Amino acid sequence: MEISDSLLMQAAKNFGTPLYVYDRETIEKHYLNLNNSFAEEIDIFYSLKANPNLSVSALLNQLGAGAEVCSGVELETALLAGYAPQNIIFVGPAKKKEEIIRALENRIYAIVCESKEELLLINELAKTRSEVANVAIRANPAFTVRDASLKMGGIPSQFGIDQEELFKNKNFFLNQSHVNIRGIHVFNGTRILNAETLAENTKNIFALADELSAAWNQAFDLIDIGGGIGVPYFKNENHFNTEKLKKLLIPTIFSYKNSHKNTRIILESGRYLVANAGVFMSRIDCIKESRGRQFLITDGGMNCHLTAAGYGSMLKRNFPLRLVTKNPSHRKNKYHITGPLCTPADTMGQDVELSEASPGDFIAIMASGAYGPSASPVLFLGHGHPAEVLIDQGECKLIRDRDFLEDFLRKQYISPSSKRKARLEEGERGTAIKLSES
């Protein structure tokens, strides 16, 4: 569902810009579409890194998703959003001791171990607590996933334990006294738009799981097949075909479940669930011409949406976007669209053909629900985190306030020795800052 211009303008009027707007109905549609593709044989776990907003996370919990978290803050967010500990897994190559202890305290379903060193740490912390830690081993397989925009397995990587190590060091993994290895986790790549690719990758993961289970003489009750389902951002990219995935994968899933009745299969998804539900809104503050090019200068750029600015891309391509205006014109112009930052990298669109724009109109960047503000340098130049709004049954509901002046300064000191801390004068937001002894 595309959010209407009238709702976008209402959100901008009520909460200002820059602004992220998410649509509840679209999130529900994508989750149900993916979940219904697997006849309850696979559990969908929401990857909070895609969009860790508390309301978005809580909505997916209400729909039935589990949670894949990658930090202590994401773990606490998932718990606050209502996820049951038995529906939480904790992934990441550099978990802190305190984070592992919190995972143990909450008895989450699995801590996903990414190195032999981390397994020793988990075992020691569990031993200190006189308990057994439930762990999944993240495997870095010998095979790669084709057609993934970003490969994360089958190559030298900080993620996971090389497949060869798992087979060569059986005793190391099985002799940790306070660790219960539930199974394996494989995440090979992301932004996959081809159903055949995901189906082939899943079959390879099942084969690796069976081979390792036989070598270790240990049954697994968890296989995490990763995910990486993408969404089309650019021209000539197609939507991921979940119907084709269902036809390709369901026979494999049924066959595997028949011979592994007690094995839980997890599919992680973040981008697919929330990307198309989000719009990034910025206001056109100025229109200028420079050496024959027209520039729309807006109040929100790469500091709010680094992905749309081309971070991580070899070639700069434009995200889908549109002009939101009260006074649409039949005349067309080509524009360069920039944010407010003092860097040429702050370019959100190049040679974009739009209806003739005016100051006060808005630029709406589509497919922005994933890897938005949390994956952007929101503190750069003091612009701060943008507001976030959820469209729920036609109403615009604020689900995160934007950063204000005190949000930047309240944790800063002139010097550690003086302990003179910046604080607001009494009064409304935006009043003067002064220093005081803390």
Coordinates of C-alpha atoms in Angstrom, one line a residue:
M1 CA 0.0 0.0 0.0
E2 CA 1.3 3.4 -1.0
I3 CA 0.9 6.1 1.7
S4 CA -1.2 8.9 0.2
D5 CA 0.1 12.4 -0.3
S6 CA -2.5 13.8 2.0
L7 CA -1.4 11.5 4.9
L8 CA 2.3 12.4 4.3
M9 CA 1.5 16.1 4.3
Q10 CA -0.5 15.7 7.5
A11 CA 2.4 13.9 9.2
A12 CA 4.8 16.6 8.1
K13 CA 2.4 19.3 9.3
N14 CA 1.9 17.7 12.7
F15 CA 5.5 16.6 13.4
G16 CA 7.8 18.5 11.1
T17 CA 10.5 17.3 8.8
P18 CA 12.8 15.4 8.3
L19 CA 10.5 12.6 9.1
Y20 CA 10.0 8.9 8.7
V21 CA 6.5 7.6 8.1
Y22 CA 5.7 3.9 8.4
D23 CA 2.5 2.1 7.3
R24 CA 1.1 -0.5 9.7
E25 CA -1.0 -2.2 7.0
T26 CA 2.0 -2.7 4.7
I27 CA 4.0 -4.3 7.5
E28 CA 1.2 -6.7 8.2
K29 CA 0.7 -7.5 4.6
H30 CA 4.4 -8.4 4.1
Y31 CA 4.7 -10.4 7.3
L32 CA 1.5 -12.5 6.5
N33 CA 2.6 -13.0 2.9
L34 CA 5.9 -14.4 4.0
N35 CA 4.6 -16.4 6.9
N36 CA 1.8 -17.9 4.9
S37 CA 4.3 -19.1 2.3
F38 CA 5.6 -21.8 4.6
A39 CA 2.6 -23.6 6.0
E40 CA 3.8 -23.0 9.6
E41 CA 6.9 -25.2 9.0
I42 CA 9.2 -22.2 9.3
D43 CA 9.3 -19.6 12.1
I44 CA 9.8 -16.0 10.8
F45 CA 12.2 -14.0 13.1
Y46 CA 12.2 -10.2 12.6
S47 CA 15.7 -8.8 12.3
L48 CA 15.6 -5.7 14.5
K49 CA 18.7 -4.2 12.9
A50 CA 16.5 -3.3 9.8
N51 CA 14.3 -1.0 11.9
P52 CA 14.7 -1.2 15.7
N53 CA 11.8 1.2 16.5
L54 CA 9.9 -0.1 19.5
S55 CA 6.5 0.3 17.9
V56 CA 7.5 -1.4 14.7
S57 CA 9.1 -4.3 16.7
A58 CA 6.1 -4.6 18.9
L59 CA 3.8 -4.8 15.9
L60 CA 5.7 -7.7 14.4
N61 CA 5.7 -9.5 17.7
Q62 CA 1.9 -9.1 17.8
L63 CA 1.7 -10.6 14.3
G64 CA 3.6 -13.7 15.5
A65 CA 7.3 -13.0 14.6
G66 CA 10.2 -14.0 16.7
A67 CA 13.2 -11.6 17.1
E68 CA 16.8 -11.7 15.9
V69 CA 18.8 -9.2 17.9
C70 CA 22.4 -8.1 17.4
S71 CA 23.2 -6.0 20.5
G72 CA 22.3 -5.6 24.1
V73 CA 20.0 -2.6 23.3
E74 CA 18.2 -4.6 20.6
L75 CA 17.8 -7.4 23.2
E76 CA 16.2 -5.0 25.7
T77 CA 14.1 -3.6 22.9
A78 CA 12.8 -7.0 21.9
L79 CA 11.9 -7.8 25.5
L80 CA 10.2 -4.5 26.0
A81 CA 8.3 -5.0 22.7
G82 CA 6.9 -8.2 24.2
Y83 CA 8.9 -11.0 22.5
A84 CA 9.0 -14.2 24.6
P85 CA 12.6 -15.2 25.4
Q86 CA 12.0 -18.5 23.7
N87 CA 11.4 -16.5 20.5
I88 CA 14.7 -14.5 20.6
I89 CA 18.1 -15.3 19.2
F90 CA 21.2 -13.1 19.7
V91 CA 23.6 -12.8 16.7
G92 CA 26.8 -10.8 16.3
P93 CA 30.6 -11.3 16.2
A94 CA 31.5 -9.1 19.3
K95 CA 29.0 -9.7 22.1
K96 CA 30.0 -8.2 25.4
K97 CA 30.1 -10.2 28.7
E98 CA 27.2 -8.2 30.1
E99 CA 25.2 -8.8 27.0
I100 CA 25.8 -12.6 27.2
I101 CA 24.8 -12.5 30.9
R102 CA 21.6 -10.7 30.1
A103 CA 20.8 -13.3 27.4
L104 CA 21.4 -16.0 30.0
E105 CA 19.4 -14.3 32.6
N106 CA 16.4 -14.1 30.3
R107 CA 17.0 -17.7 29.0
I108 CA 16.6 -16.7 25.4
Y109 CA 16.2 -19.4 22.8
A110 CA 19.8 -19.3 21.5
I111 CA 22.9 -17.3 21.7
V112 CA 24.4 -17.5 18.2
C113 CA 28.1 -18.2 18.6
E114 CA 30.4 -16.7 16.0
S115 CA 33.9 -17.9 17.0
K116 CA 35.6 -20.5 19.1
E117 CA 36.8 -17.8 21.5
E118 CA 33.2 -16.7 22.0
L119 CA 32.1 -20.2 22.7
L120 CA 34.8 -20.4 25.5
L121 CA 33.4 -17.1 26.9
I122 CA 29.8 -18.3 26.9
N123 CA 30.8 -21.6 28.5
E124 CA 32.7 -19.8 31.3
L125 CA 29.9 -17.3 32.0
A126 CA 27.3 -20.1 32.1
K127 CA 29.6 -22.2 34.4
T128 CA 29.9 -19.2 36.8
R129 CA 26.1 -19.1 36.9
S130 CA 25.8 -22.9 37.3
E131 CA 23.7 -23.2 34.2
V132 CA 23.8 -24.5 30.6
A133 CA 23.7 -21.9 27.8
N134 CA 21.6 -22.7 24.7
V135 CA 23.8 -22.0 21.7
A136 CA 23.6 -22.1 17.9
I137 CA 26.9 -22.2 16.0
R138 CA 27.0 -19.8 13.2
A139 CA 28.7 -21.6 10.3
N140 CA 30.7 -19.9 7.6
P141 CA 30.1 -22.5 4.9
A142 CA 32.3 -23.6 2.1
F143 CA 29.6 -22.6 -0.4
T144 CA 28.5 -19.1 -1.4
V145 CA 25.1 -17.7 -2.3
R146 CA 24.8 -16.5 -5.9
D147 CA 22.9 -13.3 -6.8
A148 CA 23.3 -11.7 -3.4
S149 CA 24.2 -8.0 -3.4
L150 CA 26.3 -8.5 -0.3
K151 CA 27.9 -11.9 0.4
M152 CA 28.5 -12.7 4.0
G153 CA 29.4 -16.4 3.9
G154 CA 31.6 -18.8 1.9
I155 CA 34.4 -16.1 2.0
P156 CA 37.0 -15.0 4.7
S157 CA 34.7 -13.4 7.2
Q158 CA 34.3 -12.0 10.7
F159 CA 31.0 -13.8 10.8
G160 CA 30.7 -17.4 11.9
I161 CA 33.1 -20.3 12.2
D162 CA 34.6 -21.8 9.0
Q163 CA 32.9 -25.1 8.0
E164 CA 36.3 -26.8 8.0
E165 CA 36.9 -25.9 11.7
L166 CA 33.6 -27.4 12.7
F167 CA 34.5 -30.8 11.3
K168 CA 38.2 -30.7 12.4
N169 CA 37.5 -29.8 16.0
K170 CA 34.6 -31.9 17.0
N171 CA 35.8 -32.4 20.5
F172 CA 36.3 -28.7 21.2
F173 CA 32.7 -27.9 20.4
L174 CA 31.1 -30.9 22.1
N175 CA 33.3 -30.9 25.2
Q176 CA 32.2 -27.5 26.5
S177 CA 30.6 -28.5 29.8
H178 CA 28.1 -25.7 30.2
V179 CA 26.9 -25.2 26.6
N180 CA 24.1 -27.0 24.8
I181 CA 24.6 -26.7 21.0
R182 CA 21.0 -26.6 19.6
G183 CA 22.1 -26.5 15.9
I184 CA 23.5 -24.2 13.3
H185 CA 22.9 -20.7 11.9
V186 CA 23.9 -19.7 8.3
F187 CA 23.5 -16.3 6.9
N188 CA 25.2 -16.2 3.5
G189 CA 24.1 -12.9 1.9
T190 CA 21.5 -10.2 1.7
R191 CA 19.4 -8.3 -0.8
I192 CA 18.5 -11.5 -2.6
L193 CA 15.7 -10.9 -5.2
N194 CA 15.8 -14.4 -6.8
A195 CA 13.6 -17.1 -5.3
E196 CA 15.7 -19.9 -6.9
T197 CA 18.8 -18.5 -5.2
L198 CA 17.2 -18.6 -1.7
A199 CA 15.8 -22.1 -2.3
E200 CA 19.2 -23.4 -3.5
N201 CA 20.9 -21.8 -0.5
T202 CA 18.4 -23.4 1.9
K203 CA 19.0 -26.8 0.4
N204 CA 22.7 -26.4 0.9
I205 CA 22.2 -25.3 4.5
F206 CA 20.1 -28.4 5.2
A207 CA 22.8 -30.6 3.7
L208 CA 25.5 -29.0 5.8
A209 CA 23.4 -29.4 8.9
D210 CA 22.9 -33.1 8.2
E211 CA 26.6 -33.7 7.5
L212 CA 27.7 -31.9 10.7
S213 CA 25.0 -33.6 12.8
A214 CA 26.3 -37.0 11.5
A215 CA 29.9 -36.1 12.1
W216 CA 29.2 -34.9 15.6
N217 CA 26.7 -37.8 16.3
Q218 CA 24.4 -35.2 17.7
A219 CA 20.8 -34.3 16.7
F220 CA 20.1 -30.6 16.1
D221 CA 16.8 -29.1 17.2
L222 CA 17.5 -25.7 15.5
I223 CA 18.4 -24.8 11.9
D224 CA 18.5 -21.1 11.1
I225 CA 18.6 -20.7 7.3
G226 CA 19.3 -17.0 7.5
G227 CA 17.3 -15.0 5.0
G228 CA 18.4 -12.0 3.0
I229 CA 15.2 -11.5 1.0
G230 CA 15.5 -8.2 -0.7
V231 CA 13.3 -5.5 -2.1
P232 CA 13.7 -3.6 -5.4
Y233 CA 15.2 -0.2 -5.0
F234 CA 16.3 0.6 -8.5
K235 CA 15.2 0.3 -12.1
N236 CA 15.3 -3.2 -13.7
E237 CA 15.0 -4.9 -10.2
N238 CA 12.0 -7.1 -9.6
H239 CA 10.0 -7.8 -6.5
F240 CA 10.9 -11.1 -4.7
N241 CA 8.5 -13.8 -5.8
T242 CA 7.3 -15.5 -2.6
E243 CA 4.9 -17.7 -4.6
K244 CA 7.8 -19.1 -6.6
L245 CA 9.8 -19.6 -3.3
K246 CA 6.9 -21.5 -1.9
K247 CA 6.7 -23.9 -4.8
L248 CA 10.5 -24.4 -4.8
L249 CA 11.0 -24.7 -1.1
I250 CA 7.9 -26.3 0.5
P251 CA 8.8 -29.8 -0.8
T252 CA 12.3 -29.5 0.6
I253 CA 10.9 -28.2 3.9
F254 CA 8.3 -30.9 4.2
S255 CA 10.9 -33.6 3.4
Y256 CA 13.3 -32.2 6.0
K257 CA 10.7 -31.9 8.7
N258 CA 9.5 -35.4 8.1
S259 CA 12.9 -36.8 9.0
H260 CA 13.7 -34.1 11.7
K261 CA 10.4 -33.8 13.4
N262 CA 11.8 -32.0 16.5
T263 CA 13.8 -29.4 14.6
R264 CA 12.8 -25.8 14.6
I265 CA 13.6 -24.0 11.3
I266 CA 14.0 -20.2 11.5
L267 CA 14.0 -17.7 8.6
E268 CA 15.2 -14.2 9.4
S269 CA 13.7 -11.2 7.7
G270 CA 14.1 -7.5 8.2
R271 CA 14.3 -5.6 4.9
Y272 CA 11.5 -7.5 3.2
L273 CA 9.1 -7.0 6.2
V274 CA 9.5 -3.2 6.6
A275 CA 11.4 -1.5 3.7
N276 CA 8.3 -0.9 1.5
A277 CA 6.3 0.2 4.5
G278 CA 8.4 3.3 5.0
V279 CA 8.7 6.8 3.4
F280 CA 11.4 9.4 4.3
M281 CA 10.1 12.9 4.1
S282 CA 12.2 16.1 3.7
R283 CA 11.1 19.7 3.0
I284 CA 12.5 21.7 0.1
D285 CA 14.0 24.7 1.7
C286 CA 15.7 26.2 -1.3
I287 CA 15.8 25.8 -5.1
K288 CA 18.9 27.1 -6.8
E289 CA 20.6 26.9 -10.2
S290 CA 24.3 26.3 -10.6
R291 CA 26.0 26.1 -14.0
G292 CA 22.8 24.9 -15.7
R293 CA 21.7 22.4 -13.0
Q294 CA 18.7 22.8 -10.7
F295 CA 19.2 21.8 -7.1
L296 CA 16.5 21.1 -4.6
I297 CA 18.1 21.6 -1.2
T298 CA 16.1 19.9 1.6
D299 CA 16.2 19.7 5.4
G300 CA 17.1 16.0 5.5
G301 CA 19.8 14.1 3.7
M302 CA 22.4 11.4 4.2
N303 CA 22.5 12.1 7.9
C304 CA 18.9 10.7 8.1
H305 CA 19.1 8.2 5.2
L306 CA 22.6 7.0 4.4
T307 CA 21.4 4.1 2.3
A308 CA 19.5 6.3 -0.1
A309 CA 22.6 8.4 -0.5
G310 CA 24.4 5.4 -1.9
Y311 CA 26.4 4.1 1.1
G312 CA 27.9 0.7 0.3
S313 CA 27.1 1.0 -3.4
M314 CA 29.7 1.0 -6.1
L315 CA 27.4 3.0 -8.4
K316 CA 25.2 5.9 -7.2
R317 CA 21.6 5.1 -8.2
N318 CA 18.4 6.9 -7.2
F319 CA 15.9 5.4 -4.8
P320 CA 12.3 5.6 -5.9
L321 CA 11.0 9.0 -4.9
R322 CA 8.2 11.5 -5.6
L323 CA 7.3 15.1 -5.1
V324 CA 4.6 15.8 -2.5
T325 CA 2.9 19.1 -3.1
K326 CA -0.4 20.9 -2.6
N327 CA 0.0 22.5 -6.1
P328 CA 0.9 19.9 -8.7
S329 CA 2.2 21.2 -12.0
H330 CA 2.1 19.6 -15.4
R331 CA 5.5 21.1 -16.1
K332 CA 8.5 18.8 -15.6
N333 CA 12.1 19.6 -14.6
K334 CA 15.2 17.6 -13.8
Y335 CA 16.7 18.1 -10.4
H336 CA 19.6 17.2 -8.2
I337 CA 18.3 16.6 -4.7
T338 CA 20.5 17.3 -1.7
G339 CA 20.3 17.5 2.0
P340 CA 21.6 20.2 4.4
L341 CA 25.1 18.9 5.1
C342 CA 28.4 20.5 4.2
T343 CA 29.6 17.6 2.1
P344 CA 29.1 16.7 -1.6
A345 CA 28.2 13.2 -0.5
D346 CA 24.9 14.5 0.7
T347 CA 23.1 13.8 -2.5
M348 CA 19.8 12.0 -2.4
G349 CA 19.0 12.1 -6.1
Q350 CA 20.7 12.9 -9.4
D351 CA 18.9 14.1 -12.6
V352 CA 15.5 13.2 -11.2
E353 CA 12.6 14.2 -13.4
L354 CA 9.8 15.6 -11.2
S355 CA 6.9 18.0 -11.6
E356 CA 8.0 21.6 -11.1
A357 CA 8.8 22.0 -7.4
S358 CA 8.5 25.0 -5.1
P359 CA 10.1 25.8 -1.7
G360 CA 7.9 24.2 1.0
D361 CA 7.1 21.1 -1.1
F362 CA 8.3 17.8 0.1
I363 CA 10.5 15.0 -1.3
A364 CA 9.2 11.5 -0.4
I365 CA 11.8 8.8 -0.7
M366 CA 10.1 5.4 -1.0
A367 CA 11.2 2.0 0.3
S368 CA 12.7 3.6 3.3
G369 CA 11.4 1.5 6.2
A370 CA 14.6 -0.5 6.5
Y371 CA 18.1 0.7 7.4
G372 CA 17.0 4.3 7.8
P373 CA 18.0 6.6 10.8
S374 CA 19.6 3.8 12.8
A375 CA 22.0 3.1 10.0
S376 CA 22.8 6.8 9.3
P377 CA 25.1 9.4 10.9
V378 CA 22.2 11.3 12.6
L379 CA 24.5 13.2 14.9
F380 CA 26.5 14.7 12.0
L381 CA 26.4 18.6 12.2
G382 CA 24.0 18.4 15.0
H383 CA 20.9 17.8 13.0
G384 CA 19.8 14.8 15.1
H385 CA 17.5 11.8 14.8
P386 CA 14.4 12.5 12.7
A387 CA 10.9 12.0 14.1
E388 CA 9.2 8.7 13.3
V389 CA 5.4 8.2 12.7
L390 CA 3.2 5.2 12.2
I391 CA 0.1 5.3 10.0
D392 CA -2.5 3.2 11.8
Q393 CA -6.0 3.0 10.4
G394 CA -5.6 6.4 8.7
E395 CA -4.2 8.2 11.8
C396 CA -0.7 9.6 12.1
K397 CA 0.8 8.5 15.4
L398 CA 4.2 9.7 16.7
I399 CA 6.3 6.7 17.7
R400 CA 9.7 8.5 18.1
D401 CA 10.3 12.2 18.8
R402 CA 13.0 14.0 16.9
D403 CA 16.2 15.0 18.7
F404 CA 16.2 18.4 20.4
L405 CA 19.1 20.6 21.6
E406 CA 19.3 19.0 25.0
D407 CA 19.5 15.5 23.5
F408 CA 22.9 16.5 22.1
L409 CA 24.3 18.4 25.1
R410 CA 23.0 16.7 28.2
K411 CA 25.7 14.0 28.3
Q412 CA 28.6 16.3 27.4
Y413 CA 31.1 18.1 29.7
I414 CA 33.5 21.0 29.2
S415 CA 36.2 18.9 30.9
P416 CA 36.2 15.7 33.0
S417 CA 38.0 17.6 35.9
S418 CA 35.5 20.4 36.2
K419 CA 32.4 18.2 35.8
R420 CA 30.6 21.2 34.5
K421 CA 27.7 19.8 32.5
A422 CA 25.5 21.5 29.9
R423 CA 21.8 21.7 30.9
L424 CA 18.7 23.5 29.9
E425 CA 17.3 26.5 31.7
E426 CA 13.9 25.9 33.1
G427 CA 11.2 26.1 30.5
E428 CA 10.3 24.8 27.1
R429 CA 12.4 22.8 24.7
G430 CA 14.7 25.1 22.7
T431 CA 15.4 27.5 25.6
A432 CA 19.0 28.6 26.4
I433 CA 21.7 26.1 27.5
K434 CA 23.9 27.0 30.4
L435 CA 26.6 25.2 32.4
S436 CA 26.2 24.0 35.9
E437 CA 28.1 21.9 38.4
S438 CA 26.9 18.3 38.2

